[in-house]
PDB file of C-alpha atoms and ligand atoms in Angstrom:
ATOM      1  CA  MET A   1     -68.692  24.315  71.906  1.00 90.00           C
ATOM      2  CA  LEU A   2     -65.393  22.572  71.251  1.00 95.00           C
ATOM      3  CA  ASN A   3     -62.144  23.708  72.849  1.00 97.00           C
ATOM      4  CA  ILE A   4     -59.070  22.001  71.459  1.00 98.00           C
ATOM      5  CA  VAL A   5     -55.361  22.213  72.149  1.00 98.00           C
ATOM      6  CA  ILE A   6     -53.226  21.405  69.129  1.00 98.00           C
ATOM      7  CA  PHE A   7     -50.054  19.947  70.550  1.00 98.00           C
ATOM      8  CA  GLY A   8     -46.690  18.875  69.169  1.00 98.00           C
ATOM      9  CA  ALA A   9     -43.041  19.760  68.666  1.00 98.00           C
ATOM     10  CA  PRO A  10     -41.986  22.732  66.526  1.00 96.00           C
ATOM     11  CA  GLY A  11     -42.457  21.666  62.899  1.00 95.00           C
ATOM     12  CA  SER A  12     -45.088  19.031  63.707  1.00 97.00           C
ATOM     13  CA  GLY A  13     -47.722  20.822  61.614  1.00 96.00           C
ATOM     14  CA  LYS A  14     -49.726  22.581  64.347  1.00 96.00           C
ATOM     15  CA  GLY A  15     -50.313  25.746  62.294  1.00 94.00           C
ATOM     16  CA  THR A  16     -51.239  23.871  59.108  1.00 96.00           C
ATOM     17  CA  GLN A  17     -53.715  21.567  60.836  1.00 97.00           C
ATOM     18  CA  SER A  18     -55.104  24.460  62.905  1.00 97.00           C
ATOM     19  CA  ASP A  19     -56.132  26.215  59.679  1.00 97.00           C
ATOM     20  CA  LYS A  20     -58.104  23.154  58.610  1.00 97.00           C
ATOM     21  CA  LEU A  21     -59.671  22.648  62.051  1.00 97.00           C
ATOM     22  CA  ILE A  22     -60.774  26.279  62.210  1.00 96.00           C
ATOM     23  CA  ASP A  23     -62.558  25.937  58.866  1.00 96.00           C
ATOM     24  CA  HIS A  24     -64.173  22.618  59.665  1.00 96.00           C
ATOM     25  CA  TYR A  25     -65.322  23.209  63.259  1.00 95.00           C
ATOM     26  CA  LYS A  26     -65.683  27.041  63.032  1.00 95.00           C
ATOM     27  CA  LEU A  27     -63.237  27.593  65.859  1.00 96.00           C
ATOM     28  CA  PHE A  28     -61.474  30.747  66.955  1.00 96.00           C
ATOM     29  CA  HIS A  29     -57.693  30.417  66.600  1.00 96.00           C
ATOM     30  CA  ILE A  30     -55.352  31.551  69.356  1.00 97.00           C
ATOM     31  CA  SER A  31     -51.674  31.148  68.500  1.00 97.00           C
ATOM     32  CA  THR A  32     -49.436  32.610  71.202  1.00 97.00           C
ATOM     33  CA  GLY A  33     -46.510  32.531  68.722  1.00 96.00           C
ATOM     34  CA  ASP A  34     -48.527  34.676  66.268  1.00 96.00           C
ATOM     35  CA  VAL A  35     -49.459  37.133  69.052  1.00 97.00           C
ATOM     36  CA  LEU A  36     -45.776  37.467  70.002  1.00 97.00           C
ATOM     37  CA  ARG A  37     -44.604  37.879  66.378  1.00 96.00           C
ATOM     38  CA  ASP A  38     -47.276  40.543  65.840  1.00 97.00           C
ATOM     39  CA  ASN A  39     -45.956  42.414  68.887  1.00 97.00           C
ATOM     40  CA  ILE A  40     -42.394  42.153  67.563  1.00 97.00           C
ATOM     41  CA  ARG A  41     -43.502  43.600  64.199  1.00 97.00           C
ATOM     42  CA  ARG A  42     -45.265  46.484  65.954  1.00 98.00           C
ATOM     43  CA  GLY A  43     -42.254  47.127  68.190  1.00 98.00           C
ATOM     44  CA  THR A  44     -44.203  46.939  71.478  1.00 97.00           C
ATOM     45  CA  GLU A  45     -42.528  46.459  74.872  1.00 97.00           C
ATOM     46  CA  LEU A  46     -43.894  42.919  74.955  1.00 96.00           C
ATOM     47  CA  GLY A  47     -42.423  42.315  71.495  1.00 97.00           C
ATOM     48  CA  LYS A  48     -39.005  43.549  72.610  1.00 97.00           C
ATOM     49  CA  THR A  49     -39.021  41.265  75.652  1.00 97.00           C
ATOM     50  CA  ALA A  50     -40.333  38.271  73.679  1.00 97.00           C
ATOM     51  CA  LYS A  51     -37.797  38.602  70.847  1.00 97.00           C
ATOM     52  CA  GLY A  52     -34.887  37.867  73.182  1.00 96.00           C
ATOM     53  CA  TYR A  53     -36.407  34.548  74.222  1.00 97.00           C
ATOM     54  CA  ILE A  54     -37.696  33.559  70.788  1.00 96.00           C
ATOM     55  CA  ASP A  55     -34.342  34.115  69.064  1.00 95.00           C
ATOM     56  CA  GLN A  56     -32.656  31.945  71.721  1.00 95.00           C
ATOM     57  CA  GLY A  57     -35.149  29.113  71.195  1.00 95.00           C
ATOM     58  CA  GLN A  58     -36.388  29.602  74.758  1.00 97.00           C
ATOM     59  CA  LEU A  59     -39.876  29.977  76.159  1.00 98.00           C
ATOM     60  CA  VAL A  60     -41.260  33.348  77.138  1.00 98.00           C
ATOM     61  CA  PRO A  61     -41.870  33.318  80.946  1.00 98.00           C
ATOM     62  CA  ASP A  62     -45.115  31.663  82.029  1.00 98.00           C
ATOM     63  CA  GLU A  63     -46.540  34.695  83.821  1.00 97.00           C
ATOM     64  CA  LEU A  64     -46.170  36.892  80.748  1.00 97.00           C
ATOM     65  CA  ILE A  65     -47.718  34.409  78.333  1.00 98.00           C
ATOM     66  CA  ILE A  66     -50.582  33.492  80.692  1.00 98.00           C
ATOM     67  CA  ASN A  67     -51.520  37.184  80.999  1.00 96.00           C
ATOM     68  CA  ILE A  68     -51.474  37.530  77.215  1.00 96.00           C
ATOM     69  CA  LEU A  69     -53.716  34.515  76.837  1.00 97.00           C
ATOM     70  CA  ALA A  70     -56.246  35.798  79.392  1.00 96.00           C
ATOM     71  CA  GLN A  71     -56.338  39.120  77.538  1.00 96.00           C
ATOM     72  CA  VAL A  72     -56.862  37.494  74.121  1.00 96.00           C
ATOM     73  CA  LEU A  73     -59.675  35.330  75.538  1.00 94.00           C
ATOM     74  CA  ASP A  74     -61.451  38.315  77.050  1.00 93.00           C
ATOM     75  CA  GLU A  75     -61.062  40.483  73.944  1.00 95.00           C
ATOM     76  CA  ASN A  76     -62.615  37.797  71.729  1.00 95.00           C
ATOM     77  CA  LYS A  77     -65.496  36.442  73.820  1.00 89.00           C
ATOM     78  CA  ASP A  78     -67.978  36.687  70.923  1.00 91.00           C
ATOM     79  CA  LYS A  79     -65.721  35.115  68.301  1.00 90.00           C
ATOM     80  CA  ALA A  80     -64.825  32.301  70.686  1.00 87.00           C
ATOM     81  CA  SER A  81     -68.420  31.247  71.327  1.00 85.00           C
ATOM     82  CA  GLU A  82     -68.240  28.128  69.076  1.00 89.00           C
ATOM     83  CA  GLY A  83     -64.970  27.091  70.656  1.00 95.00           C
ATOM     84  CA  VAL A  84     -61.259  27.827  70.538  1.00 97.00           C
ATOM     85  CA  ILE A  85     -58.212  26.109  69.143  1.00 98.00           C
ATOM     86  CA  PHE A  86     -55.160  26.785  71.286  1.00 98.00           C
ATOM     87  CA  ASP A  87     -52.025  26.569  69.124  1.00 97.00           C
ATOM     88  CA  GLY A  88     -48.633  26.718  70.860  1.00 97.00           C
ATOM     89  CA  PHE A  89     -50.235  27.050  74.301  1.00 98.00           C
ATOM     90  CA  PRO A  90     -49.867  25.515  76.860  1.00 98.00           C
ATOM     91  CA  ARG A  91     -46.157  24.740  76.620  1.00 98.00           C
ATOM     92  CA  THR A  92     -45.474  24.032  80.325  1.00 98.00           C
ATOM     93  CA  ILE A  93     -47.373  22.340  83.159  1.00 98.00           C
ATOM     94  CA  PRO A  94     -47.974  25.691  84.952  1.00 98.00           C
ATOM     95  CA  GLN A  95     -49.458  27.060  81.698  1.00 98.00           C
ATOM     96  CA  ALA A  96     -51.771  24.030  81.452  1.00 98.00           C
ATOM     97  CA  GLU A  97     -52.898  24.538  85.043  1.00 98.00           C
ATOM     98  CA  ALA A  98     -53.485  28.241  84.397  1.00 98.00           C
ATOM     99  CA  LEU A  99     -55.465  27.435  81.237  1.00 98.00           C
ATOM    100  CA  GLU A 100     -57.698  25.055  83.182  1.00 98.00           C
ATOM    101  CA  GLN A 101     -58.395  27.791  85.729  1.00 98.00           C
ATOM    102  CA  LEU A 102     -58.950  30.505  83.095  1.00 96.00           C
ATOM    103  CA  LEU A 103     -61.467  28.319  81.286  1.00 96.00           C
ATOM    104  CA  ALA A 104     -63.185  27.162  84.489  1.00 96.00           C
ATOM    105  CA  ASP A 105     -63.616  30.833  85.476  1.00 94.00           C
ATOM    106  CA  ARG A 106     -65.376  31.329  82.136  1.00 92.00           C
ATOM    107  CA  GLY A 107     -67.573  28.244  82.551  1.00 93.00           C
ATOM    108  CA  THR A 108     -65.813  26.037  80.029  1.00 95.00           C
ATOM    109  CA  GLN A 109     -62.952  23.531  79.645  1.00 97.00           C
ATOM    110  CA  ILE A 110     -60.513  21.833  77.265  1.00 98.00           C
ATOM    111  CA  ASP A 111     -62.342  19.006  75.481  1.00 98.00           C
ATOM    112  CA  ALA A 112     -59.456  17.362  73.623  1.00 98.00           C
ATOM    113  CA  VAL A 113     -55.741  17.642  72.969  1.00 98.00           C
ATOM    114  CA  VAL A 114     -54.692  16.733  69.424  1.00 98.00           C
ATOM    115  CA  GLY A 115     -51.083  15.518  69.636  1.00 98.00           C
ATOM    116  CA  LEU A 116     -49.200  15.526  66.329  1.00 98.00           C
ATOM    117  CA  GLU A 117     -46.423  12.940  66.604  1.00 98.00           C
ATOM    118  CA  VAL A 118     -43.524  13.367  64.148  1.00 98.00           C
ATOM    119  CA  PRO A 119     -39.973  11.895  64.276  1.00 96.00           C
ATOM    120  CA  GLU A 120     -37.130  14.262  65.147  1.00 93.00           C
ATOM    121  CA  ASP A 121     -35.244  14.181  61.807  1.00 91.00           C
ATOM    122  CA  GLU A 122     -38.435  15.076  59.948  1.00 95.00           C
ATOM    123  CA  LEU A 123     -39.083  18.002  62.344  1.00 96.00           C
ATOM    124  CA  ILE A 124     -35.699  19.584  61.596  1.00 93.00           C
ATOM    125  CA  LYS A 125     -36.247  19.132  57.839  1.00 93.00           C
ATOM    126  CA  ARG A 126     -39.652  20.821  58.001  1.00 94.00           C
ATOM    127  CA  ILE A 127     -38.456  23.729  60.165  1.00 94.00           C
ATOM    128  CA  LEU A 128     -35.564  24.492  57.801  1.00 92.00           C
ATOM    129  CA  LEU A 129     -37.888  24.342  54.786  1.00 92.00           C
ATOM    130  CA  ARG A 130     -40.335  26.708  56.492  1.00 90.00           C
ATOM    131  CA  GLY A 131     -37.424  29.062  57.280  1.00 88.00           C
ATOM    132  CA  GLN A 132     -36.555  29.253  53.572  1.00 90.00           C
ATOM    133  CA  GLN A 133     -40.177  29.934  52.627  1.00 90.00           C
ATOM    134  CA  SER A 134     -41.349  32.288  55.380  1.00 84.00           C
ATOM    135  CA  GLY A 135     -38.150  33.868  56.629  1.00 83.00           C
ATOM    136  CA  ARG A 136     -39.141  33.243  60.267  1.00 83.00           C
ATOM    137  CA  SER A 137     -36.062  34.343  62.201  1.00 85.00           C
ATOM    138  CA  ASP A 138     -36.168  31.349  64.571  1.00 91.00           C
ATOM    139  CA  ASP A 139     -36.375  28.785  61.745  1.00 88.00           C
ATOM    140  CA  ASN A 140     -32.601  28.309  61.391  1.00 90.00           C
ATOM    141  CA  GLU A 141     -30.793  25.100  62.332  1.00 90.00           C
ATOM    142  CA  GLU A 142     -29.191  26.338  65.566  1.00 93.00           C
ATOM    143  CA  THR A 143     -32.388  27.831  66.988  1.00 94.00           C
ATOM    144  CA  ALA A 144     -34.445  24.894  65.708  1.00 93.00           C
ATOM    145  CA  ARG A 145     -32.299  22.454  67.719  1.00 94.00           C
ATOM    146  CA  LYS A 146     -32.622  24.633  70.832  1.00 96.00           C
ATOM    147  CA  ARG A 147     -36.400  24.810  70.351  1.00 96.00           C
ATOM    148  CA  LEU A 148     -36.533  21.027  70.119  1.00 97.00           C
ATOM    149  CA  ASP A 149     -34.500  20.732  73.366  1.00 97.00           C
ATOM    150  CA  THR A 150     -36.878  23.209  75.018  1.00 97.00           C
ATOM    151  CA  TYR A 151     -39.796  21.134  73.757  1.00 98.00           C
ATOM    152  CA  HIS A 152     -38.381  17.893  75.182  1.00 98.00           C
ATOM    153  CA  ASN A 153     -37.494  19.439  78.552  1.00 98.00           C
ATOM    154  CA  GLN A 154     -40.476  21.670  79.228  1.00 98.00           C
ATOM    155  CA  THR A 155     -43.356  20.871  76.889  1.00 98.00           C
ATOM    156  CA  SER A 156     -43.376  17.112  76.234  1.00 98.00           C
ATOM    157  CA  PRO A 157     -44.445  16.283  79.871  1.00 98.00           C
ATOM    158  CA  LEU A 158     -47.836  17.745  78.904  1.00 98.00           C
ATOM    159  CA  LYS A 159     -48.551  14.599  76.902  1.00 98.00           C
ATOM    160  CA  ALA A 160     -48.701  12.504  80.093  1.00 98.00           C
ATOM    161  CA  TYR A 161     -50.572  15.317  81.855  1.00 98.00           C
ATOM    162  CA  TYR A 162     -53.389  15.225  79.299  1.00 98.00           C
ATOM    163  CA  GLU A 163     -53.272  11.429  78.923  1.00 98.00           C
ATOM    164  CA  LYS A 164     -54.048  11.195  82.638  1.00 98.00           C
ATOM    165  CA  GLN A 165     -57.110  13.369  82.039  1.00 98.00           C
ATOM    166  CA  GLY A 166     -58.143  11.095  79.132  1.00 98.00           C
ATOM    167  CA  LYS A 167     -57.992  14.035  76.717  1.00 98.00           C
ATOM    168  CA  TYR A 168     -54.900  13.224  74.648  1.00 98.00           C
ATOM    169  CA  LEU A 169     -55.513  12.021  71.085  1.00 98.00           C
ATOM    170  CA  ALA A 170     -52.294  10.676  69.520  1.00 98.00           C
ATOM    171  CA  ILE A 171     -52.131  11.449  65.792  1.00 98.00           C
ATOM    172  CA  ASP A 172     -49.489  10.151  63.377  1.00 98.00           C
ATOM    173  CA  GLY A 173     -48.203  13.444  61.968  1.00 98.00           C
ATOM    174  CA  LEU A 174     -46.355  11.878  59.012  1.00 97.00           C
ATOM    175  CA  GLY A 175     -48.212  11.880  55.701  1.00 96.00           C
ATOM    176  CA  SER A 176     -50.202  14.235  53.510  1.00 97.00           C
ATOM    177  CA  ILE A 177     -51.884  17.288  55.033  1.00 97.00           C
ATOM    178  CA  ASP A 178     -55.343  15.994  54.121  1.00 98.00           C
ATOM    179  CA  GLY A 179     -54.568  12.454  55.300  1.00 98.00           C
ATOM    180  CA  ILE A 180     -53.460  13.749  58.702  1.00 98.00           C
ATOM    181  CA  PHE A 181     -56.525  15.979  58.914  1.00 98.00           C
ATOM    182  CA  ASP A 182     -58.766  12.944  58.284  1.00 98.00           C
ATOM    183  CA  LEU A 183     -57.097  11.155  61.208  1.00 98.00           C
ATOM    184  CA  ILE A 184     -57.715  14.195  63.429  1.00 98.00           C
ATOM    185  CA  LYS A 185     -61.385  14.468  62.440  1.00 98.00           C
ATOM    186  CA  LYS A 186     -61.946  10.752  63.094  1.00 98.00           C
ATOM    187  CA  ALA A 187     -60.230  10.956  66.488  1.00 98.00           C
ATOM    188  CA  LEU A 188     -62.273  14.022  67.491  1.00 97.00           C
ATOM    189  CA  ASP A 189     -65.578  12.700  66.207  1.00 95.00           C
ATOM    190  CA  ASN A 190     -65.103   9.269  67.842  1.00 96.00           C
ATOM    191  CA  ARG A 191     -64.216  10.553  71.286  1.00 93.00           C
TER     192      ARG A 191
HETATM  193  P1  LIG B   1     -44.573  29.098  67.834  1.00 96.91           P
HETATM  194  O1  LIG B   1     -44.990  29.990  66.730  1.00 96.91           O
HETATM  195  O2  LIG B   1     -45.756  28.524  68.584  1.00 96.91           O
HETATM  196  O3  LIG B   1     -43.600  28.038  67.406  1.00 96.91           O
HETATM  197  O4  LIG B   1     -43.806  30.018  68.897  1.00 96.91           O
HETATM  198  C1  LIG B   1     -42.594  30.678  68.567  1.00 96.91           C
HETATM  199  C2  LIG B   1     -41.859  31.066  69.845  1.00 96.91           C
HETATM  200  O5  LIG B   1     -42.669  31.940  70.649  1.00 96.91           O
HETATM  201  C3  LIG B   1     -41.508  29.899  70.775  1.00 96.91           C
HETATM  202  O6  LIG B   1     -40.318  29.260  70.396  1.00 96.91           O
HETATM  203  C4  LIG B   1     -41.406  30.620  72.126  1.00 96.91           C
HETATM  204  O7  LIG B   1     -40.180  31.319  72.236  1.00 96.91           O
HETATM  205  C5  LIG B   1     -42.512  31.659  72.039  1.00 96.91           C
HETATM  206  N1  LIG B   1     -43.792  31.116  72.555  1.00 96.91           N
HETATM  207  C6  LIG B   1     -44.941  30.872  71.832  1.00 96.91           C
HETATM  208  N2  LIG B   1     -45.906  30.359  72.616  1.00 96.91           N
HETATM  209  C7  LIG B   1     -45.368  30.263  73.864  1.00 96.91           C
HETATM  210  C8  LIG B   1     -45.844  29.762  75.110  1.00 96.91           C
HETATM  211  N3  LIG B   1     -47.078  29.243  75.236  1.00 96.91           N
HETATM  212  N4  LIG B   1     -45.007  29.825  76.180  1.00 96.91           N
HETATM  213  C9  LIG B   1     -43.775  30.339  76.069  1.00 96.91           C
HETATM  214  N5  LIG B   1     -43.250  30.789  74.925  1.00 96.91           N
HETATM  215  C10 LIG B   1     -44.025  30.758  73.827  1.00 96.91           C
END
């Protein structure tokens, strides 16, 4: 069983590297951003609430997102038996504390946090490129800059939080997709 958090700023390559990690380690993928976008597409109440925050580059409130995560974990107990990759969660210290508790209640824990480290100017470039390709409504320059501010203010303190626990693996997120994935595999396998 291997539970991983993939961590980094918007545009750092979390989704891309998650796909490769899922294949390689047979993990179950939980992306809170994907869950929210799916709710927006289906027009649910949750989707309507989430859209307001997402389009402003802000975080959805902790309580809401923690409840969603608990629900996704419980609905996918069988699929998650080999381990889970958490993508886009936690994004705040209270979310990290809640995740620890949720996993402890289920007899498991986070084993490693893969931190993709990418310079700011490259992040903006990648987000704008993704916006052109995927049409994600929050991948425009104004929202991208707000999301980066949100990341610096609310999410980046998690690096120190997980470093203190000895779980943070710093990965240079600049380079080819396969090259970065090799660095991740080495860091995970040499823990
Ligand atoms: P992502 O696809 O992970 O970049 O998420 C897109 C947007 O969904 C974020 O900018 C937030 O508005 C919202 N979101 C996703 N995950 C979380 C989370 N763990 N906590 C709060 N908001 C989230």
